[in-house]
mmCIF file of C-alpha atoms in Angstrom:
data_model
loop_
_atom_site.group_PDB
_atom_site.id
_atom_site.type_symbol
_atom_site.label_atom_id
_atom_site.label_comp_id
_atom_site.label_asym_id
_atom_site.label_seq_id
_atom_site.Cartn_x
_atom_site.Cartn_y
_atom_site.Cartn_z
ATOM 1 C CA MET R 133 0.000 0.000 0.000
ATOM 2 C CA SER R 134 1.316 3.460 -0.890
ATOM 3 C CA ASP R 135 2.449 5.699 1.969
ATOM 4 C CA GLU R 136 1.434 8.797 0.047
ATOM 5 C CA ALA R 137 -1.077 10.948 1.872
ATOM 6 C CA VAL R 138 -4.549 11.087 0.348
ATOM 7 C CA PRO R 139 -5.450 14.700 -0.491
ATOM 8 C CA ALA R 140 -8.144 16.143 1.738
ATOM 9 C CA MET R 141 -11.557 16.505 0.144
ATOM 10 C CA PRO R 142 -12.270 20.182 -0.674
ATOM 11 C CA LYS R 143 -14.747 21.791 1.714
ATOM 12 C CA TYR R 144 -17.050 22.918 -1.068
ATOM 13 C CA TYR R 145 -17.237 19.361 -2.460
ATOM 14 C CA LEU R 146 -18.217 17.969 0.923
ATOM 15 C CA LEU R 147 -20.830 20.694 1.192
ATOM 16 C CA LYS R 148 -22.190 19.716 -2.239
ATOM 17 C CA THR R 149 -22.935 16.225 -0.940
ATOM 18 C CA GLU R 150 -24.641 17.738 2.114
ATOM 19 C CA ILE R 151 -26.840 19.946 -0.044
ATOM 20 C CA LEU R 152 -27.708 17.015 -2.316
ATOM 21 C CA GLU R 153 -28.874 15.100 0.756
ATOM 22 C CA LEU R 154 -30.818 18.171 1.879
ATOM 23 C CA ILE R 155 -32.774 18.421 -1.387
ATOM 24 C CA ALA R 156 -33.242 14.675 -1.907
ATOM 25 C CA GLY R 157 -36.938 13.967 -2.371
ATOM 26 C CA GLU R 158 -37.877 17.639 -2.635
ATOM 27 C CA GLN R 159 -40.152 18.690 -5.474
ATOM 28 C CA GLN R 160 -38.770 20.753 -8.347
ATOM 29 C CA GLY R 161 -39.086 24.452 -7.688
ATOM 30 C CA THR R 162 -38.627 24.084 -3.923
ATOM 31 C CA LEU R 163 -36.469 26.924 -2.613
ATOM 32 C CA ILE R 164 -33.372 25.969 -0.649
ATOM 33 C CA PRO R 165 -32.075 27.977 2.330
ATOM 34 C CA THR R 166 -30.123 31.164 1.667
ATOM 35 C CA GLU R 167 -26.334 31.193 1.454
ATOM 36 C CA ARG R 168 -26.155 32.730 4.923
ATOM 37 C CA ALA R 169 -28.474 30.097 6.376
ATOM 38 C CA LEU R 170 -26.486 27.278 4.773
ATOM 39 C CA ALA R 171 -23.188 28.749 6.004
ATOM 40 C CA GLU R 172 -24.546 28.855 9.553
ATOM 41 C CA ARG R 173 -26.100 25.407 9.302
ATOM 42 C CA TYR R 174 -22.904 23.721 8.097
ATOM 43 C CA LYS R 175 -20.499 26.026 9.931
ATOM 44 C CA THR R 176 -18.613 27.158 6.866
ATOM 45 C CA SER R 177 -18.016 30.350 4.883
ATOM 46 C CA ARG R 178 -20.430 31.866 2.398
ATOM 47 C CA THR R 179 -17.675 31.622 -0.212
ATOM 48 C CA THR R 180 -17.654 27.844 0.216
ATOM 49 C CA VAL R 181 -21.438 27.770 0.035
ATOM 50 C CA ARG R 182 -21.424 29.897 -3.109
ATOM 51 C CA GLN R 183 -18.942 27.593 -4.853
ATOM 52 C CA ALA R 184 -20.923 24.474 -3.944
ATOM 53 C CA ILE R 185 -24.171 25.996 -5.189
ATOM 54 C CA SER R 186 -22.572 27.249 -8.404
ATOM 55 C CA GLU R 187 -21.400 23.741 -9.283
ATOM 56 C CA LEU R 188 -24.810 22.253 -8.484
ATOM 57 C CA VAL R 189 -26.422 24.846 -10.749
ATOM 58 C CA ALA R 190 -23.942 24.018 -13.524
ATOM 59 C CA GLU R 191 -24.726 20.313 -13.079
ATOM 60 C CA GLY R 192 -28.460 20.953 -13.328
ATOM 61 C CA LYS R 193 -29.268 19.884 -9.765
ATOM 62 C CA LEU R 194 -30.252 23.420 -8.705
ATOM 63 C CA GLY R 195 -31.649 26.415 -10.533
ATOM 64 C CA ARG R 196 -31.171 30.057 -9.761
ATOM 65 C CA ILE R 197 -33.163 33.188 -10.615
ATOM 66 C CA GLN R 198 -31.709 36.560 -9.705
ATOM 67 C CA GLY R 199 -33.805 38.119 -6.963
ATOM 68 C CA HIS R 200 -35.899 34.990 -6.382
ATOM 69 C CA GLY R 201 -33.439 32.560 -4.851
ATOM 70 C CA THR R 202 -32.082 29.095 -5.558
ATOM 71 C CA PHE R 203 -34.397 26.143 -6.075
ATOM 72 C CA VAL R 204 -34.477 22.423 -6.832
ATOM 73 C CA ALA R 205 -34.152 22.084 -10.600
ATOM 74 C CA PRO R 206 -36.400 19.878 -12.731
ATOM 75 C CA PRO R 207 -34.858 16.670 -14.072
ATOM 76 C CA LYS R 208 -32.745 16.914 -17.216
ATOM 77 C CA LEU R 209 -34.453 16.318 -20.529
ATOM 78 C CA THR R 210 -33.307 13.256 -22.410
ATOM 79 C CA HIS R 211 -32.843 13.982 -26.100
ATOM 80 C CA VAL R 212 -32.556 10.958 -28.365
ATOM 81 C CA ARG R 213 -30.890 12.078 -31.586
ATOM 82 C CA GLN R 214 -31.371 9.617 -34.393
ATOM 83 C CA LEU R 215 -33.079 10.370 -37.718
ATOM 84 C CA THR R 216 -35.894 12.243 -36.020
ATOM 85 C CA SER R 217 -36.120 15.979 -35.517
ATOM 86 C CA PHE R 218 -35.798 17.918 -32.288
ATOM 87 C CA SER R 219 -39.578 18.399 -32.288
ATOM 88 C CA ASP R 220 -40.276 14.669 -32.683
ATOM 89 C CA ASP R 221 -37.832 13.782 -29.901
ATOM 90 C CA VAL R 222 -39.432 16.270 -27.521
ATOM 91 C CA ARG R 223 -43.010 15.238 -28.286
ATOM 92 C CA ALA R 224 -42.063 11.589 -27.683
ATOM 93 C CA GLN R 225 -41.253 12.600 -24.098
ATOM 94 C CA GLY R 226 -44.677 14.185 -23.577
ATOM 95 C CA LEU R 227 -43.312 17.727 -23.767
ATOM 96 C CA ARG R 228 -44.220 20.705 -25.929
ATOM 97 C CA PRO R 229 -41.585 21.823 -28.454
ATOM 98 C CA ASP R 230 -41.516 25.270 -29.980
ATOM 99 C CA ALA R 231 -39.107 27.488 -31.879
ATOM 100 C CA ARG R 232 -38.576 31.213 -32.152
ATOM 101 C CA VAL R 233 -37.059 32.216 -35.485
ATOM 102 C CA LEU R 234 -34.382 34.869 -35.059
ATOM 103 C CA GLY R 235 -33.529 35.086 -38.719
ATOM 104 C CA LEU R 236 -33.962 33.370 -42.064
ATOM 105 C CA THR R 237 -31.669 34.746 -44.751
ATOM 106 C CA THR R 238 -29.643 33.778 -47.788
ATOM 107 C CA VAL R 239 -25.884 34.066 -47.306
ATOM 108 C CA LYS R 240 -22.722 33.162 -49.180
ATOM 109 C CA ALA R 241 -21.242 29.878 -47.987
ATOM 110 C CA GLY R 242 -17.957 30.334 -46.159
ATOM 111 C CA PRO R 243 -15.161 27.740 -46.274
ATOM 112 C CA GLU R 244 -16.527 25.544 -43.450
ATOM 113 C CA VAL R 245 -20.170 25.593 -44.567
ATOM 114 C CA ALA R 246 -19.202 25.046 -48.212
ATOM 115 C CA GLY R 247 -17.030 22.092 -47.242
ATOM 116 C CA LYS R 248 -19.740 20.467 -45.142
ATOM 117 C CA LEU R 249 -22.517 20.997 -47.683
ATOM 118 C CA ALA R 250 -20.305 20.093 -50.652
ATOM 119 C CA VAL R 251 -21.070 23.321 -52.505
ATOM 120 C CA PRO R 252 -18.671 25.882 -54.016
ATOM 121 C CA GLU R 253 -17.407 28.521 -51.608
ATOM 122 C CA GLY R 254 -19.478 31.678 -52.044
ATOM 123 C CA GLU R 255 -22.577 29.836 -53.254
ATOM 124 C CA ALA R 256 -25.879 31.060 -51.815
ATOM 125 C CA VAL R 257 -27.243 28.917 -48.968
ATOM 126 C CA HIS R 258 -30.106 29.378 -46.545
ATOM 127 C CA ARG R 259 -29.212 30.380 -42.961
ATOM 128 C CA LEU R 260 -31.870 29.629 -40.352
ATOM 129 C CA GLU R 261 -31.287 30.851 -36.790
ATOM 130 C CA ARG R 262 -33.669 29.785 -34.045
ATOM 131 C CA ILE R 263 -34.134 29.447 -30.313
ATOM 132 C CA ARG R 264 -35.512 26.013 -29.446
ATOM 133 C CA LEU R 265 -37.940 25.915 -26.543
ATOM 134 C CA ILE R 266 -39.507 23.169 -24.478
ATOM 135 C CA ASP R 267 -42.663 24.015 -22.529
ATOM 136 C CA GLY R 268 -41.845 27.664 -23.150
ATOM 137 C CA GLU R 269 -38.319 27.492 -21.719
ATOM 138 C CA PRO R 270 -35.405 28.460 -24.033
ATOM 139 C CA LEU R 271 -33.018 25.509 -24.108
ATOM 140 C CA ALA R 272 -30.971 25.716 -27.300
ATOM 141 C CA HIS R 273 -29.594 28.207 -29.809
ATOM 142 C CA GLU R 274 -29.470 26.753 -33.287
ATOM 143 C CA ILE R 275 -28.036 27.911 -36.613
ATOM 144 C CA ALA R 276 -28.757 25.736 -39.643
ATOM 145 C CA TYR R 277 -27.404 26.019 -43.188
ATOM 146 C CA LEU R 278 -29.240 24.417 -46.102
ATOM 147 C CA PRO R 279 -28.242 24.353 -49.800
ATOM 148 C CA GLY R 280 -30.402 24.498 -52.898
ATOM 149 C CA LYS R 281 -33.562 26.350 -53.819
ATOM 150 C CA LEU R 282 -36.286 26.252 -51.178
ATOM 151 C CA PRO R 283 -39.097 28.516 -52.423
ATOM 152 C CA ARG R 284 -41.440 29.920 -49.764
ATOM 153 C CA PHE R 285 -39.166 28.398 -47.141
ATOM 154 C CA LYS R 286 -40.352 30.575 -44.262
ATOM 155 C CA ALA R 287 -44.032 29.938 -44.944
ATOM 156 C CA ASN R 288 -43.519 26.193 -45.272
ATOM 157 C CA LEU R 289 -41.452 26.091 -42.087
ATOM 158 C CA GLU R 290 -44.163 27.947 -40.168
ATOM 159 C CA LYS R 291 -46.829 25.624 -41.564
ATOM 160 C CA SER R 292 -44.973 22.415 -40.669
ATOM 161 C CA GLY R 293 -43.569 23.574 -37.332
ATOM 162 C CA SER R 294 -40.527 21.367 -37.926
ATOM 163 C CA LEU R 295 -37.571 21.751 -40.273
ATOM 164 C CA TYR R 296 -37.481 18.071 -41.204
ATOM 165 C CA ALA R 297 -41.247 17.989 -41.793
ATOM 166 C CA ALA R 298 -40.999 21.074 -44.016
ATOM 167 C CA LEU R 299 -38.161 19.542 -46.044
ATOM 168 C CA ALA R 300 -40.098 16.304 -46.525
ATOM 169 C CA ASP R 301 -43.587 17.696 -47.121
ATOM 170 C CA ALA R 302 -42.796 20.785 -49.183
ATOM 171 C CA TYR R 303 -39.648 19.755 -51.040
ATOM 172 C CA GLY R 304 -39.546 15.951 -50.998
ATOM 173 C CA ILE R 305 -36.215 16.001 -49.129
ATOM 174 C CA HIS R 306 -35.971 13.089 -46.707
ATOM 175 C CA ILE R 307 -33.196 12.789 -44.118
ATOM 176 C CA ILE R 308 -31.731 9.288 -44.333
ATOM 177 C CA ASP R 309 -28.346 9.651 -42.649
ATOM 178 C CA VAL R 310 -27.058 11.972 -39.934
ATOM 179 C CA GLU R 311 -23.694 12.509 -38.291
ATOM 180 C CA ASP R 312 -23.677 14.262 -34.907
ATOM 181 C CA THR R 313 -20.508 15.615 -33.338
ATOM 182 C CA VAL R 314 -20.872 16.593 -29.674
ATOM 183 C CA GLU R 315 -18.482 18.778 -27.719
ATOM 184 C CA THR R 316 -18.607 20.920 -24.603
ATOM 185 C CA ALA R 317 -18.304 24.688 -24.404
ATOM 186 C CA LEU R 318 -18.907 27.536 -21.978
ATOM 187 C CA ALA R 319 -21.631 30.110 -22.476
ATOM 188 C CA GLY R 320 -20.553 33.479 -23.810
ATOM 189 C CA PRO R 321 -22.462 36.767 -23.980
ATOM 190 C CA GLU R 322 -24.692 35.610 -26.846
ATOM 191 C CA GLU R 323 -25.872 32.445 -25.069
ATOM 192 C CA VAL R 324 -26.363 34.414 -21.843
ATOM 193 C CA ARG R 325 -28.645 36.829 -23.696
ATOM 194 C CA LEU R 326 -30.541 34.259 -25.755
ATOM 195 C CA LEU R 327 -30.881 31.389 -23.269
ATOM 196 C CA GLY R 328 -31.095 33.307 -19.993
ATOM 197 C CA ILE R 329 -28.134 31.503 -18.425
ATOM 198 C CA GLU R 330 -25.043 32.685 -16.568
ATOM 199 C CA MET R 331 -21.738 33.561 -18.210
ATOM 200 C CA GLY R 332 -19.544 30.473 -18.324
ATOM 201 C CA ALA R 333 -22.444 28.033 -17.876
ATOM 202 C CA PRO R 334 -21.816 24.633 -19.512
ATOM 203 C CA LEU R 335 -23.128 23.998 -23.015
ATOM 204 C CA LEU R 336 -23.459 20.861 -25.125
ATOM 205 C CA VAL R 337 -22.661 21.884 -28.681
ATOM 206 C CA VAL R 338 -23.890 19.512 -31.385
ATOM 207 C CA HIS R 339 -22.850 19.834 -35.024
ATOM 208 C CA ARG R 340 -25.171 17.844 -37.271
ATOM 209 C CA LEU R 341 -24.557 16.926 -40.902
ATOM 210 C CA ALA R 342 -27.633 15.393 -42.520
ATOM 211 C CA ARG R 343 -27.802 13.668 -45.911
ATOM 212 C CA ASP R 344 -30.541 12.397 -48.188
ATOM 213 C CA ALA R 345 -30.874 8.934 -49.741
ATOM 214 C CA ALA R 346 -28.301 9.796 -52.400
ATOM 215 C CA GLY R 347 -25.770 10.808 -49.767
ATOM 216 C CA VAL R 348 -26.066 14.490 -50.666
ATOM 217 C CA PRO R 349 -25.659 16.876 -47.697
ATOM 218 C CA VAL R 350 -28.910 18.765 -47.054
ATOM 219 C CA GLU R 351 -28.292 20.319 -43.621
ATOM 220 C CA TRP R 352 -25.357 21.523 -41.525
ATOM 221 C CA THR R 353 -26.433 22.721 -38.085
ATOM 222 C CA ARG R 354 -24.773 23.979 -34.921
ATOM 223 C CA SER R 355 -26.961 23.617 -31.835
ATOM 224 C CA ALA R 356 -25.837 24.921 -28.434
ATOM 225 C CA PHE R 357 -27.873 23.186 -25.731
ATOM 226 C CA ARG R 358 -27.948 24.220 -22.091
ATOM 227 C CA GLY R 359 -25.799 21.665 -20.291
ATOM 228 C CA ASP R 360 -27.808 22.022 -17.090
ATOM 229 C CA ARG R 361 -31.028 20.918 -18.793
ATOM 230 C CA PHE R 362 -29.991 18.348 -21.410
ATOM 231 C CA ARG R 363 -28.426 14.949 -21.676
ATOM 232 C CA PHE R 364 -28.105 12.963 -24.884
ATOM 233 C CA VAL R 365 -28.900 9.302 -25.450
ATOM 234 C CA ALA R 366 -27.822 7.488 -28.625
ATOM 235 C CA ARG R 367 -29.452 4.215 -29.597
ATOM 236 C CA VAL R 368 -27.929 1.876 -32.158
ATOM 237 C CA LYS R 369 -29.366 -1.494 -33.148
ATOM 238 C CA ALA R 370 -26.927 -4.395 -33.090
ATOM 239 C CA GLY R 371 -25.623 -5.200 -36.544
ATOM 240 C CA SER R 372 -26.644 -1.858 -38.012
#
């Protein structure tokens, strides 16, 4: 057995476990004691309390609203990303999806977008920017690029309520193959403003490349999901 001393557990980490025990079984939305009350209860500093709470907020165990206090957060939403759309995934969980369009324009494809969509650099592509909501709560900032001519795109998107449904119903474009790349990031000023989260909050950033039956790229999307509210599940059938 090694004679090396085991590092002491940080005070804030020990306090995190205490707070988790405190909120165990509590209903979502239940307010927890104030920082001062917790510091007195566990005989520690408010700085330690603040660090413990900040990590629990980042992990999605607690929620915080300025001026209203800290509360038990709702469970994370499971998002199964296969060949279905965001809207289909959300509805399958008994929740209400929605989207707020921030912009729908035609832009010249830059080097990255052109490479992903297999179009010449500078070619006109559609740029769709949206906030994705679940039960009215903003949970993701999404920017999608789509090649080709899509007449009356905005009207068809509004009618279908789903990008994939609009592509299939209005243009006969069916998504057959998708490639999702997931990475982590920290929220910057734009995500703070659009998603109502704190600076530096964790994000799950998903880049999706979707292709049709002929293997032609039809969508390249960057989606920044709130890390405190989402977890991803991938399902693959054996032998597929």
